[in-house]
PDB file of C-alpha atoms in Angstrom:
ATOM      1  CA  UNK K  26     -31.917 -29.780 -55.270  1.00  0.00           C
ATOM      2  CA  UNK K  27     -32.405 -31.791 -52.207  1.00  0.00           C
ATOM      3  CA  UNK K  28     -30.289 -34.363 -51.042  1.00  0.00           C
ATOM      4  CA  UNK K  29     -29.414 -35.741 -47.516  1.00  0.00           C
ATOM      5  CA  UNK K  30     -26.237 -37.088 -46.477  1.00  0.00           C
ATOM      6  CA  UNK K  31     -25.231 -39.407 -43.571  1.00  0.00           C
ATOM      7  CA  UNK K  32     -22.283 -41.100 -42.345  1.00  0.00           C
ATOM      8  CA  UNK K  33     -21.659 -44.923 -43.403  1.00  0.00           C
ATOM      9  CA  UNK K  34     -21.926 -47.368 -41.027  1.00  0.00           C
ATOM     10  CA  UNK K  35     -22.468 -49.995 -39.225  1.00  0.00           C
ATOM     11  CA  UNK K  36     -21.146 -48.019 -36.344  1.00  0.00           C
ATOM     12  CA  UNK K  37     -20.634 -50.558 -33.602  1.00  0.00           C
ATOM     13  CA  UNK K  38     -20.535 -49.642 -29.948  1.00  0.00           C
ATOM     14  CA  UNK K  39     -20.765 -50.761 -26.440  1.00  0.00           C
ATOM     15  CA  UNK K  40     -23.375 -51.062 -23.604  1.00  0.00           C
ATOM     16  CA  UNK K  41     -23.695 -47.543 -22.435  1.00  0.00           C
ATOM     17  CA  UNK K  42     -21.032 -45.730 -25.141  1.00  0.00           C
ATOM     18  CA  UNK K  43     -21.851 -42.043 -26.384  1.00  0.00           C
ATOM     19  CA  UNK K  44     -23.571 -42.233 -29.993  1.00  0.00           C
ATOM     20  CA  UNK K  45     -23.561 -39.603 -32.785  1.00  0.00           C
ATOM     21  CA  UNK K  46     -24.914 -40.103 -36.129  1.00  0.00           C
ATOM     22  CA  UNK K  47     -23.695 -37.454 -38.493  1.00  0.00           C
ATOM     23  CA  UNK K  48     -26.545 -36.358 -41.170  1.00  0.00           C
ATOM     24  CA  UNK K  49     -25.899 -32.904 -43.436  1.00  0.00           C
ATOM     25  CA  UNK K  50     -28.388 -31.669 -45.806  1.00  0.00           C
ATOM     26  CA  UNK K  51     -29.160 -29.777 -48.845  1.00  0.00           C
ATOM     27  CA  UNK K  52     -32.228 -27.883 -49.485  1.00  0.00           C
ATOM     28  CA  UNK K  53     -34.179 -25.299 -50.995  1.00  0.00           C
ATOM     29  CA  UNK K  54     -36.727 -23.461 -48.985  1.00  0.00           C
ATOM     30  CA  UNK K  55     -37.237 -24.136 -44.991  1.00  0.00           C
ATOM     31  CA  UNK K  56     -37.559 -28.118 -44.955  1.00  0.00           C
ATOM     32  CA  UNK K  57     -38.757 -30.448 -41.851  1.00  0.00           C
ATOM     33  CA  UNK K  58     -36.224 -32.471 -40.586  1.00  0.00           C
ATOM     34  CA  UNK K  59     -36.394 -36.179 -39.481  1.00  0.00           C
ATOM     35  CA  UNK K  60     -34.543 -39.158 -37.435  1.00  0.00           C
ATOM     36  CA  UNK K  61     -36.412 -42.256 -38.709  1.00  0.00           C
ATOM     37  CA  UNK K  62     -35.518 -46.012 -37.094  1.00  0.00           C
ATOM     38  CA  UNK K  63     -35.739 -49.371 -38.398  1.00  0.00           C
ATOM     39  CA  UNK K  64     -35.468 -52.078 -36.616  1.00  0.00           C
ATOM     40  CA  UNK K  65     -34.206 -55.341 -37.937  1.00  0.00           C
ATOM     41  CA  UNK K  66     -37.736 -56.915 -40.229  1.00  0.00           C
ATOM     42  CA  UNK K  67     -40.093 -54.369 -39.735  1.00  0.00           C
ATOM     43  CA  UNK K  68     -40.739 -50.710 -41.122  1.00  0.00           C
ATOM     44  CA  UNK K  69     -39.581 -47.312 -40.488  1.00  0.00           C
ATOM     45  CA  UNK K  70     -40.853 -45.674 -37.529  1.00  0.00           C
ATOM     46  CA  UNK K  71     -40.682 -41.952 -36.657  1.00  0.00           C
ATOM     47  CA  UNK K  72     -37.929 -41.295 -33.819  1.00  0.00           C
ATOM     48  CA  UNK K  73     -38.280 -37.817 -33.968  1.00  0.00           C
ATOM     49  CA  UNK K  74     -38.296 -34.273 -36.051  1.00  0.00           C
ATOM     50  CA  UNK K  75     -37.482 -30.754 -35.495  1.00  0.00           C
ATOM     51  CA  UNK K  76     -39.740 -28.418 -38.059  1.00  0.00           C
ATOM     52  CA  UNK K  77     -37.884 -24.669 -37.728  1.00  0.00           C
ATOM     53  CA  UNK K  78     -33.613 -23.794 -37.295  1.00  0.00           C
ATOM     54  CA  UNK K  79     -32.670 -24.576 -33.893  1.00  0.00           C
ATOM     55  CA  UNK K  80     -35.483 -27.005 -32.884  1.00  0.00           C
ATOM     56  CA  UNK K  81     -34.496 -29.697 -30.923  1.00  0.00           C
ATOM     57  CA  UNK K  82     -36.062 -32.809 -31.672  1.00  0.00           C
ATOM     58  CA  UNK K  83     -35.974 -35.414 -28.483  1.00  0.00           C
ATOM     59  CA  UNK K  84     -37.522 -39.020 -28.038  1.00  0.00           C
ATOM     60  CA  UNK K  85     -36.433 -42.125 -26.176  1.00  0.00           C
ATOM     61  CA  UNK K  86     -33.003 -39.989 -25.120  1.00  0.00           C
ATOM     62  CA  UNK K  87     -32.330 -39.284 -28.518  1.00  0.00           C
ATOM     63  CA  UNK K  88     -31.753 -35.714 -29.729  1.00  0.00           C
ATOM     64  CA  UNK K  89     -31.296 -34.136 -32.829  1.00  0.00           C
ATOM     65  CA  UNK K  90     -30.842 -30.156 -33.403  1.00  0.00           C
ATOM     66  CA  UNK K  91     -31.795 -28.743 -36.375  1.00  0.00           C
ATOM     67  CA  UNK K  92     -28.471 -26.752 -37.169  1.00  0.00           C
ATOM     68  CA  UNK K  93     -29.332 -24.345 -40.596  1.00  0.00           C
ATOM     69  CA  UNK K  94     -25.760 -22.888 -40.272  1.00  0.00           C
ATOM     70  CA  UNK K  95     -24.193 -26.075 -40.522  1.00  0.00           C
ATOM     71  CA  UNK K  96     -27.173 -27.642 -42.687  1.00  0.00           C
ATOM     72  CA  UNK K  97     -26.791 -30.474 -39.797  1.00  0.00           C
ATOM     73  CA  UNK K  98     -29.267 -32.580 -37.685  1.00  0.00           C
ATOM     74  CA  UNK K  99     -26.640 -35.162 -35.794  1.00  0.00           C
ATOM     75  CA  UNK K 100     -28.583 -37.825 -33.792  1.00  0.00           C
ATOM     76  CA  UNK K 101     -26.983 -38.336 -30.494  1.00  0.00           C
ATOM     77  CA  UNK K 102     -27.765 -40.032 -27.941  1.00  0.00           C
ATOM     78  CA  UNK K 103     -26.113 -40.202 -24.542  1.00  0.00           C
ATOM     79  CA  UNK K 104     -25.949 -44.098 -23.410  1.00  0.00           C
ATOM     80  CA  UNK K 105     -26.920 -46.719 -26.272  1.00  0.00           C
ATOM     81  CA  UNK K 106     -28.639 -50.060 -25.198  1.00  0.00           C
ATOM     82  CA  UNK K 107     -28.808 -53.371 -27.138  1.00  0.00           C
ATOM     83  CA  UNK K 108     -31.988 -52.646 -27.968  1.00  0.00           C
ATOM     84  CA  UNK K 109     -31.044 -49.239 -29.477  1.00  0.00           C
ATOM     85  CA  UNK K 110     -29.477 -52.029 -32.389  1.00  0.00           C
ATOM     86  CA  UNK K 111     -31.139 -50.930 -35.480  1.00  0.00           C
ATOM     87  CA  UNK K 112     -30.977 -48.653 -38.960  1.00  0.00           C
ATOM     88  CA  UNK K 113     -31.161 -44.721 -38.554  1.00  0.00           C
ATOM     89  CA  UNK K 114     -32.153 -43.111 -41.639  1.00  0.00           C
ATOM     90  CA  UNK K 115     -31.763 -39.381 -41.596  1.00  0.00           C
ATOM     91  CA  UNK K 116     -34.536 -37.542 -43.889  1.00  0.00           C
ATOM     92  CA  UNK K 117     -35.563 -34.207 -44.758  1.00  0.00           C
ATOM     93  CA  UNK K 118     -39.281 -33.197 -45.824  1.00  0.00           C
ATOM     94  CA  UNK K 119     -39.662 -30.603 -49.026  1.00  0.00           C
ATOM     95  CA  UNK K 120     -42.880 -28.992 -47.952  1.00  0.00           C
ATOM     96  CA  UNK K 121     -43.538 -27.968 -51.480  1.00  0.00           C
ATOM     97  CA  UNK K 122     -43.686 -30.991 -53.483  1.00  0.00           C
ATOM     98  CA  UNK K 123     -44.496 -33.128 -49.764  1.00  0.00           C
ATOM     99  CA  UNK K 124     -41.213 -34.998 -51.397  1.00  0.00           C
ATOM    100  CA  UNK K 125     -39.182 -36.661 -48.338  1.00  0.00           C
ATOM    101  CA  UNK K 126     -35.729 -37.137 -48.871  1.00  0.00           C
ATOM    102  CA  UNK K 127     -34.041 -39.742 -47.351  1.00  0.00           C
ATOM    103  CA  UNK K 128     -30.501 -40.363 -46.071  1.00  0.00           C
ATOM    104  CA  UNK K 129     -28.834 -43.904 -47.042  1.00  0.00           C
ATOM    105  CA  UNK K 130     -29.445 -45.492 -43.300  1.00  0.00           C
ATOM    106  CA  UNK K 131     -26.516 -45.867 -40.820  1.00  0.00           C
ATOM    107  CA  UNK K 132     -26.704 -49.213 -39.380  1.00  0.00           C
ATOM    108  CA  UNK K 133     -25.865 -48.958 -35.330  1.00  0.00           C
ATOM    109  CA  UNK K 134     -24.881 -52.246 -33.485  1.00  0.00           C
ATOM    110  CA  UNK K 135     -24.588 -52.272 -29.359  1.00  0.00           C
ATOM    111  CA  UNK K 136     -22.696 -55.314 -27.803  1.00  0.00           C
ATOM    112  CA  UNK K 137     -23.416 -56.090 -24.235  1.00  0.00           C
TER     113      UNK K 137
ATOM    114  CA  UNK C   3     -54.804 -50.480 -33.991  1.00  0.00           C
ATOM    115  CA  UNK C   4     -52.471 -50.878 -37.111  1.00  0.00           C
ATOM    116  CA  UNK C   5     -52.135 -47.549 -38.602  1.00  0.00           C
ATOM    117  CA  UNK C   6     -50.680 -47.899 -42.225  1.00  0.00           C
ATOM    118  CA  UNK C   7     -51.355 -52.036 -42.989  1.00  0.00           C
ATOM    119  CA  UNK C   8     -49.670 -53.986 -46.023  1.00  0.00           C
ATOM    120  CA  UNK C   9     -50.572 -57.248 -47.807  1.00  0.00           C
ATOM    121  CA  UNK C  10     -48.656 -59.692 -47.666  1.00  0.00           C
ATOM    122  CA  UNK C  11     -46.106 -59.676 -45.669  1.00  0.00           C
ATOM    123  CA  UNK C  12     -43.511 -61.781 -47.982  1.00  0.00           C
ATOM    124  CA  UNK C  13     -44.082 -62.475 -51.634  1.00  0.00           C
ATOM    125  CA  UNK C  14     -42.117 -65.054 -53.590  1.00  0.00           C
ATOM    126  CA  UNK C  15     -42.455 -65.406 -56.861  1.00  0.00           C
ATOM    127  CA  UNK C  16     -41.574 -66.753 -60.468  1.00  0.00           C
ATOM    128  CA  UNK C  17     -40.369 -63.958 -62.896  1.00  0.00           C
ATOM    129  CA  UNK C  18     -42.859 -62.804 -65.450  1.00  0.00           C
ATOM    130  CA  UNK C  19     -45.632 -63.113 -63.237  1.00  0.00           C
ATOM    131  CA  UNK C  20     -48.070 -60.268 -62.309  1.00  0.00           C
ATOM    132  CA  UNK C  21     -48.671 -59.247 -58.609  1.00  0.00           C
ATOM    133  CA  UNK C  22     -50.082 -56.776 -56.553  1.00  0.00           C
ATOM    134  CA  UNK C  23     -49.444 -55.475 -53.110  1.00  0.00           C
ATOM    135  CA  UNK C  24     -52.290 -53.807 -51.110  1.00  0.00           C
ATOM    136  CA  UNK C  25     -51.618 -51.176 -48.693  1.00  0.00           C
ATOM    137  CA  UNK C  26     -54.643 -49.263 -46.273  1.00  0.00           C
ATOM    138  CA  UNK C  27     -54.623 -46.693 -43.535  1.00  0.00           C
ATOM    139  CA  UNK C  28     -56.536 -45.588 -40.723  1.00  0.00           C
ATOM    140  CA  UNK C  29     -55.096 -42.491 -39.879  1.00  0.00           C
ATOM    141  CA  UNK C  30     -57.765 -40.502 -41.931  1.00  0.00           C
ATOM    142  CA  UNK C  31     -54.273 -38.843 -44.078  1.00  0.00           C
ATOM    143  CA  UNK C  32     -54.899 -37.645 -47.725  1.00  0.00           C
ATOM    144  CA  UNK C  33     -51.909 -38.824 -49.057  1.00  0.00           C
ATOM    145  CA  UNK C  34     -50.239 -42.103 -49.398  1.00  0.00           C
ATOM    146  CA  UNK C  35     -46.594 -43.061 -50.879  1.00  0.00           C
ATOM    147  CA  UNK C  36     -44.812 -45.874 -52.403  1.00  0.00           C
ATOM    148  CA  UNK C  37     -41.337 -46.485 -51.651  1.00  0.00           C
ATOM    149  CA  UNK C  38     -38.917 -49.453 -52.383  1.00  0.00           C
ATOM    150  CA  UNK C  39     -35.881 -50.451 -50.321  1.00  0.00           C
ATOM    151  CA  UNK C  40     -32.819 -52.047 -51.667  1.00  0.00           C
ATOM    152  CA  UNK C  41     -30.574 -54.898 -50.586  1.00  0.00           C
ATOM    153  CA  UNK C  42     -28.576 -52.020 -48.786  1.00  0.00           C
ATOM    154  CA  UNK C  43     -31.349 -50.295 -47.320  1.00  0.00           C
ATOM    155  CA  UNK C  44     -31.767 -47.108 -49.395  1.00  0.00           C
ATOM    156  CA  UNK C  45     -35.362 -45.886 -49.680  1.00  0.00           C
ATOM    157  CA  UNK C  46     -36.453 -44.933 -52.965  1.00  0.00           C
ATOM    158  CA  UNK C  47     -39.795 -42.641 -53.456  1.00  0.00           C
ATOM    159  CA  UNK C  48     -41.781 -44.250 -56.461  1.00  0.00           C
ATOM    160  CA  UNK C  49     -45.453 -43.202 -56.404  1.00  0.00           C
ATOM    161  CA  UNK C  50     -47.464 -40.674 -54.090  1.00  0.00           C
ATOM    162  CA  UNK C  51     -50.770 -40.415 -54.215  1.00  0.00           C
ATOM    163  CA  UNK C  52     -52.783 -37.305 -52.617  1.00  0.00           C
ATOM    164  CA  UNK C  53     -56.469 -37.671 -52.701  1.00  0.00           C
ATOM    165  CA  UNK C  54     -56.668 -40.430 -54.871  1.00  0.00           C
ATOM    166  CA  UNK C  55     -54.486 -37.905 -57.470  1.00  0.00           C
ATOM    167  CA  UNK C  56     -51.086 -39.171 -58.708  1.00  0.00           C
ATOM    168  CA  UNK C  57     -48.650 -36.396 -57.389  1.00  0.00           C
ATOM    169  CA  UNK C  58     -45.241 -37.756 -57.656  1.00  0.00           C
ATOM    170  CA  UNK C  59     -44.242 -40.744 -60.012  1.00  0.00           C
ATOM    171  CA  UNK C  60     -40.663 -41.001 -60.083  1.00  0.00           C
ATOM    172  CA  UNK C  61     -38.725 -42.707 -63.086  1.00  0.00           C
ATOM    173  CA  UNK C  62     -40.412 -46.178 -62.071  1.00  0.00           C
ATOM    174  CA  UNK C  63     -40.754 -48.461 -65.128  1.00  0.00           C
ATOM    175  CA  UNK C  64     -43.785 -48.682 -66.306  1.00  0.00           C
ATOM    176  CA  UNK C  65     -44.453 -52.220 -65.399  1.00  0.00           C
ATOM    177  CA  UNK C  66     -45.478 -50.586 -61.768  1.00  0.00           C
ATOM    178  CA  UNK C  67     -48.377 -49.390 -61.542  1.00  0.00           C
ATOM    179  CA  UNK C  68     -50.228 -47.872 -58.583  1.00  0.00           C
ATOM    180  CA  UNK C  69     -53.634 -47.601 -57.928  1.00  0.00           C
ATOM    181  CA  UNK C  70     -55.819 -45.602 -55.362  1.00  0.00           C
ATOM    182  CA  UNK C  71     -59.759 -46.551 -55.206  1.00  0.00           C
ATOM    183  CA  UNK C  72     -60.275 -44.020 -52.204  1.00  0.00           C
ATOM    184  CA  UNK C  73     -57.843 -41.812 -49.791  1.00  0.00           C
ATOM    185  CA  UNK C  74     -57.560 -44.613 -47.223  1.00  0.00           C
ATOM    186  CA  UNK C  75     -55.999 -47.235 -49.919  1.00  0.00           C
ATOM    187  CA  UNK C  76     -52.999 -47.344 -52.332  1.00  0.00           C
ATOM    188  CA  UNK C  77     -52.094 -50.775 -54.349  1.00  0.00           C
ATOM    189  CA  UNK C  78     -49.220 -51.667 -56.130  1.00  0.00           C
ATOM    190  CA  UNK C  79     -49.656 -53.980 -59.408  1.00  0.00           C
ATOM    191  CA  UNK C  80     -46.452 -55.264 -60.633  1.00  0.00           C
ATOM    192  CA  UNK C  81     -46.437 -56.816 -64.224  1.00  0.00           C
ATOM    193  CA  UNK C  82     -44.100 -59.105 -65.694  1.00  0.00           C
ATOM    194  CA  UNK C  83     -41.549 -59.281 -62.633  1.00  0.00           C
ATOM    195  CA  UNK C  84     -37.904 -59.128 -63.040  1.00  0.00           C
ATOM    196  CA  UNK C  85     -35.654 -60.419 -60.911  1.00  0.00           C
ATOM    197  CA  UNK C  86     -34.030 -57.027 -59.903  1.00  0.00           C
ATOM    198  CA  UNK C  87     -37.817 -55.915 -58.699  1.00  0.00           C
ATOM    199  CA  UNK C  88     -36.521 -57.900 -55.714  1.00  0.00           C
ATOM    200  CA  UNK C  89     -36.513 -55.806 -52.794  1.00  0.00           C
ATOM    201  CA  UNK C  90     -38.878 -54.886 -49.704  1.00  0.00           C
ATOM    202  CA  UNK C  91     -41.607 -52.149 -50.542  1.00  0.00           C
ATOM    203  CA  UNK C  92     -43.085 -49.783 -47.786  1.00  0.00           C
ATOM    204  CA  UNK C  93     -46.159 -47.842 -48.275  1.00  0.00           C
ATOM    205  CA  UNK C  94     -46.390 -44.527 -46.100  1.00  0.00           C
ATOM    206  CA  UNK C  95     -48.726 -41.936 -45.668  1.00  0.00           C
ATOM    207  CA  UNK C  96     -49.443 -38.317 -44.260  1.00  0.00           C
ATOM    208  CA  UNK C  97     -51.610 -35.450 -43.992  1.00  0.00           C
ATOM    209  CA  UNK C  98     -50.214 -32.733 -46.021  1.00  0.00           C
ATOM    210  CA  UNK C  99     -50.383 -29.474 -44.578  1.00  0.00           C
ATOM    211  CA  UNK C 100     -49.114 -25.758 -45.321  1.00  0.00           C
ATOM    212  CA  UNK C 101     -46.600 -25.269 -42.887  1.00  0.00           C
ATOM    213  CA  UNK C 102     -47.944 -27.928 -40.472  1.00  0.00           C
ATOM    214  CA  UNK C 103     -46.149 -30.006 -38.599  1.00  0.00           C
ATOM    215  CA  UNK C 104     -48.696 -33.175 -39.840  1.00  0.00           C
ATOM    216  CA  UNK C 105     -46.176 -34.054 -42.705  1.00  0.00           C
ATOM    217  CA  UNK C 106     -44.730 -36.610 -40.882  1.00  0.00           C
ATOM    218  CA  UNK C 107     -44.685 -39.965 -42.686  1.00  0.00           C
ATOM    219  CA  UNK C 108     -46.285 -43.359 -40.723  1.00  0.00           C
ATOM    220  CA  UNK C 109     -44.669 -46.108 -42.786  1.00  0.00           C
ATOM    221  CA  UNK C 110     -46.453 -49.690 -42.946  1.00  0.00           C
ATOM    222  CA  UNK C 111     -44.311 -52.858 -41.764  1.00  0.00           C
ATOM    223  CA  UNK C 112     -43.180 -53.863 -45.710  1.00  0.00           C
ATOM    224  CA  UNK C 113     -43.689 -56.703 -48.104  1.00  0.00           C
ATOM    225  CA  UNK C 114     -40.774 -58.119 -48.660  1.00  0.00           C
ATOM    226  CA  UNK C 115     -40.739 -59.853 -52.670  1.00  0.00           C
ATOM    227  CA  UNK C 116     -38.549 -62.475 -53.435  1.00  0.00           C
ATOM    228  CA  UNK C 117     -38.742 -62.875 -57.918  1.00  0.00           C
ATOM    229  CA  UNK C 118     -36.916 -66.321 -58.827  1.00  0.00           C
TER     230      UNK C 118
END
């Protein structure tokens, strides 16, 4: 079946720290892969996606590479902000059933 | 422009009442989702809808019950609320595609139901 996995949080860093967000999946078939964002009252928005192995996915100096040997699609991102304060949800797409799969969120908080 | 809208915003309630949540989009996508978000944030898929057809339906009880009057709108009706229906619901939608990078889901902003 399908199933994604990402680490627990909250994962709390500084003002300009290095940030990786672990996600693994588990799939059948060739499935999109997505880095979803939540910010604190409001609804999921898309942060970015990578559609075929060893797509990078990149948006607001996020990345993401879709890793099929690992089954892996780590968010990183190079120098967090406060703003950056909010849930990432991991997810994966099964283009067969258009079933997404969703990752249990990893709450990220940045201190000044 | 708000792309995937949701009525209302918060809902508080008295359990064993009957309410509905509306949810519209403008994106012109042929399929439309229901998903419900715990206390700790999981997502749960209940209902999708694909051209006003009922494609998935997860094990939902049957007190929810979705309903889609044309591509651009999916309601929720909620009978006889319990207190665990508590939670925030998102509607989504997308335009499902063969191999096309459309899939991608545009989530609405949430109601967020409070049953006392």
């Amino acid at each position: 079946g399908n199933s994604v996995t990402q680490m627990e949080g909250p994962v709390t860093l500084s003002e300009e720290a290095f940030l990786t967000i672990n996600c693994t999946y588990t799939a059948t078939g060739y499935p999109s892969l997505f880095w979803y964002v939540q910010y604190p009252g409001e609804g999921l928005q898309l942060l970015l996606k990578a559609t075929k192995a060893d797509d990078k996915g990149s948006n607001k100096g996020f990345e993401a590479t879709y890793r099929k040997e690992t089954t892996s699609f780590h968010l990183e991102k190079g120098s967090v902000q406060v703003s950056d304060s909010a849930v990432y949800f991991c997810a994966l797409s099964d283009r067969s059933f258009n079933k997404f799969y969703f990752g249990s969120g990893t709450k990220l908080n940045v201190k000044p | 422009d708000t792309a995937v809208s949701q009525t209302p915003k918060y809902l508080v309630t008295q359990m064993g009442n009957d309410k509905s949540i509306k949810c519209e989009q403008n994106l012109g996508h042929d399929t439309m989702y229901w998903y419900k978000q715990d206390s700790k944030k999981f997502l749960k898929i209940m209902f999708s809808y694909n051209n006003k057809e009922l494609i998935i339906n997860e094990t939902v009880p049957n007190r929810f019950s979705p309903k889609s009057p044309d591509k651009a709108h999916l309601n929720l009706h909620i009978n006889s609320l319990e207190l665990g229906d508590s939670a925030v619901y998102f509607c989504a939608s997308s335009q499902v595609g063969t191999g096309s990078i459309k899939e991608t889901q545009y989530f609405g902003p949430g109601t967020r139901l409070l049953v006392l």
